[in-house]
Coordinates of C-alpha atoms in Angstrom, one line a residue:
M1220 CA 69.3 91.3 7.5
K1221 CA 71.4 88.5 6.7
N1222 CA 69.8 86.4 9.2
F1223 CA 66.6 87.3 7.3
I1224 CA 68.2 87.0 3.8
L1225 CA 69.3 82.5 5.6
I1226 CA 65.8 81.8 7.3
L1227 CA 64.2 83.3 3.6
I1228 CA 66.3 80.7 1.4
I1229 CA 66.2 77.9 4.4
T1230 CA 62.3 78.2 4.2
T1231 CA 62.2 78.2 0.4
I1232 CA 64.0 74.9 0.3
L1233 CA 62.4 72.7 3.6
P1234 CA 59.0 74.5 3.8
G1235 CA 57.2 73.7 6.9
C1236 CA 60.6 74.2 8.9
T1237 CA 59.5 77.6 10.8
P1238 CA 63.5 79.2 12.4
V1239 CA 63.3 80.6 16.3
L1240 CA 64.5 83.9 16.7
I1241 CA 65.7 84.3 21.1
G1242 CA 67.7 87.6 20.9
G1243 CA 68.3 87.9 17.5
T1244 CA 69.8 84.9 16.9
A1245 CA 68.0 82.3 13.9
I1246 CA 67.9 78.0 15.2
T1247 CA 67.5 77.7 11.8
T1248 CA 66.9 73.9 10.2
M1249 CA 70.6 74.0 9.2
S1250 CA 72.7 74.7 12.4
I1251 CA 69.8 71.4 13.7
M1252 CA 71.1 69.0 11.4
L1253 CA 74.9 70.6 12.1
D1254 CA 74.9 70.3 16.1
R1255 CA 74.7 67.0 18.4
R1256 CA 71.4 68.8 20.1
T1257 CA 68.3 68.8 20.2
A1258 CA 67.1 71.6 18.6
G1259 CA 65.3 72.0 22.8
A1260 CA 68.6 71.9 24.2
Q1261 CA 69.8 74.3 21.6
L1262 CA 67.0 76.7 22.7
E1263 CA 68.0 76.0 26.2
D1264 CA 71.3 76.4 26.2
Q1265 CA 70.2 80.3 24.4
I1266 CA 68.0 81.1 27.1
I1267 CA 70.5 80.2 30.1
E1268 CA 73.0 82.3 28.6
M1269 CA 70.6 85.2 28.3
K1270 CA 69.2 85.3 32.3
I1271 CA 73.3 84.3 32.9
K1272 CA 74.0 87.1 31.2
K1273 CA 71.6 89.1 32.5
G1274 CA 72.4 88.7 36.1
I1275 CA 75.6 89.2 35.9
Y1276 CA 75.3 93.0 33.7
N1277 CA 72.7 94.0 36.7
Y1278 CA 75.4 92.9 39.0
L1279 CA 78.0 94.2 37.7
M1280 CA 76.9 97.7 36.3
N1281 CA 79.9 100.1 35.8
E1282 CA 82.7 97.3 37.0
N1283 CA 85.5 97.6 34.7
A1284 CA 85.3 93.4 33.5
R1285 CA 84.9 92.1 31.2
I1286 CA 82.6 88.8 31.5
L1287 CA 81.9 85.7 29.3
V1288 CA 79.4 83.3 28.9
T1289 CA 78.7 80.3 27.1
S1290 CA 76.1 77.2 28.0
Y1291 CA 76.6 74.1 25.4
N1292 CA 74.1 72.0 26.9
R1293 CA 73.6 72.9 29.9
R1294 CA 77.7 73.2 30.9
V1295 CA 78.1 77.3 31.3
L1296 CA 81.6 78.3 30.6
I1297 CA 82.4 81.0 32.0
T1298 CA 85.3 83.2 31.1
G1299 CA 86.7 87.9 31.0
E1300 CA 88.4 89.3 33.6
T1301 CA 87.8 91.3 36.2
E1302 CA 89.7 93.3 38.8
D1303 CA 88.0 93.7 41.8
V1304 CA 88.5 89.3 43.3
R1305 CA 85.0 89.4 44.5
H1306 CA 83.3 89.7 41.6
I1307 CA 84.4 85.4 40.5
S1308 CA 82.3 83.9 42.9
N1309 CA 79.6 85.7 43.5
I1310 CA 79.3 85.7 39.7
S1311 CA 79.7 82.2 40.0
R1312 CA 76.5 82.9 42.2
I1313 CA 74.2 84.3 39.9
A1314 CA 74.3 81.4 36.8
N1315 CA 74.0 78.7 39.5
S1316 CA 71.0 80.7 40.3
V1317 CA 69.8 79.8 36.8
D1318 CA 68.0 76.1 36.2
N1319 CA 69.0 73.6 34.9
I1320 CA 72.3 74.2 34.2
K1321 CA 74.7 70.5 34.7
L1322 CA 78.3 72.0 35.9
I1323 CA 79.2 75.6 35.7
I1324 CA 83.1 76.2 35.0
N1325 CA 84.4 79.5 36.3
Q1326 CA 87.8 80.5 34.1
I1327 CA 87.3 84.4 35.0
K1328 CA 90.9 85.8 35.6
V1329 CA 92.3 88.8 37.6
E1330 CA 92.9 91.5 36.0
P1331 CA 92.6 94.2 34.1
A1332 CA 89.3 94.3 30.9
S1333 CA 90.3 93.2 27.3
S1334 CA 91.3 95.5 25.6
F1335 CA 89.2 97.3 22.3
R1336 CA 92.8 95.4 20.3
T1337 CA 92.9 92.0 22.7
I1338 CA 88.5 91.7 21.6
S1339 CA 89.1 91.3 18.2
Y1340 CA 92.4 89.9 17.7
E1341 CA 90.3 87.1 19.8
K1342 CA 87.8 87.3 17.0
W1343 CA 89.9 86.9 14.4
I1344 CA 91.6 83.5 15.9
Y1345 CA 88.2 82.8 16.4
S1346 CA 87.0 82.7 12.8
K1347 CA 90.6 81.0 12.2
I1348 CA 90.2 78.2 14.1
K1349 CA 86.2 77.8 13.4
A1350 CA 87.6 77.8 9.4
A1351 CA 90.0 74.8 10.7
L1352 CA 87.4 73.3 12.0
I1353 CA 85.2 72.9 9.4
N1354 CA 87.3 72.2 6.8
N1355 CA 89.1 68.8 8.8
K1356 CA 86.7 65.9 7.6
N1357 CA 86.9 64.3 10.9
V1358 CA 85.2 66.9 13.2
Q1359 CA 81.7 67.8 13.5
S1360 CA 82.1 71.1 13.7
G1361 CA 78.5 72.1 14.0
S1362 CA 78.4 70.2 17.5
I1363 CA 82.1 72.4 18.6
S1364 CA 81.4 75.1 20.7
I1365 CA 84.9 77.7 20.3
T1366 CA 85.6 80.2 22.9
V1367 CA 88.8 82.2 23.1
D1368 CA 89.7 84.4 26.1
K1369 CA 93.6 85.7 25.5
G1370 CA 95.6 83.0 24.0
T1371 CA 93.3 80.4 26.1
V1372 CA 91.0 78.4 23.6
F1373 CA 88.5 76.5 25.1
L1374 CA 86.3 73.8 22.8
M1375 CA 82.9 72.4 24.5
G1376 CA 80.2 70.4 22.3
L1377 CA 78.9 66.4 22.1
V1378 CA 82.1 65.0 20.2
T1379 CA 83.9 61.2 20.4
R1380 CA 87.1 61.0 22.0
N1381 CA 88.8 60.4 18.9
E1382 CA 87.0 63.8 17.5
G1383 CA 87.8 66.4 20.7
N1384 CA 91.2 65.1 19.9
E1385 CA 91.2 65.7 16.2
A1386 CA 89.8 69.2 17.6
A1387 CA 92.3 70.0 20.2
M1388 CA 94.9 68.9 18.1
T1389 CA 93.5 71.6 15.3
A1390 CA 92.5 75.0 17.2
A1391 CA 96.4 74.4 18.5
R1392 CA 97.9 74.9 15.0
I1393 CA 96.5 78.9 14.2
H1394 CA 99.2 80.7 15.9
G1395 CA 98.0 82.4 18.3
I1396 CA 97.1 79.9 20.9
K1397 CA 98.7 79.5 24.1
Q1398 CA 96.6 76.8 25.8
V1399 CA 93.5 74.2 24.8
V1400 CA 91.4 73.4 27.1
K1401 CA 88.9 70.1 26.5
L1402 CA 85.3 70.6 27.8
F1403 CA 83.7 68.2 25.5
E1404 CA 80.9 65.0 26.7
H1405 CA 82.6 62.2 24.7
I1406 CA 79.2 60.9 22.8
D1407 CA 80.7 57.8 23.2
K1408 CA 80.3 56.4 27.0
K1409 CA 76.7 56.5 29.2
A1410 CA 77.0 60.4 30.3
T1411 CA 76.7 61.2 34.0
N1412 CA 74.3 63.7 35.2
I1413 CA 76.7 65.5 38.0
G1414 CA 73.7 68.1 39.5
S1415 CA 74.3 72.1 38.9
K1416 CA 78.5 72.1 40.6
T1417 CA 80.8 75.1 40.9
L1418 CA 83.9 74.3 38.6
N1419 CA 87.4 76.5 39.0
I1420 CA 90.7 75.1 36.7
R1421 CA 93.1 77.2 38.0

């Protein structure tokens, strides 16, 4: 219902601008304006996420695991937990089978899946970081993707170096954060197409 109201308001203010719906998520004119990715790039990232999530779901089925997938400008971050170390490389292969991905960053940990309490706490931290970035006038918050995984915050997006540093410092000030990992693409330098690769950060 909230999505419908948001779409109605934006369509009324900006006639002729039609939102795109993917899996219940609306890409509206407002979100496009706040994100440095093109509308096509935003849609492509959502499609990449859905394809990888579907592949992981079909692979894991009833396994005790929690896997999160985030795609930003065709750079894919995979986080979460599994009790079977073999799943890490297999999930990377699933992601790598999806077309048009520039980079895969695999941060899955070998440990029991997060509890409901932990997941709820992560959502609270996410909301605090998001609010802090929105209130920071030195950061274009709409161009930054936030992923929280057991006290570690991963920041992705298209930013200047100053914006990236400012965003990381802003996130680090939030209580409960253990580490901030910057995975930005800097827009002050020409981007290099590194092809389809897998990066495991340990």
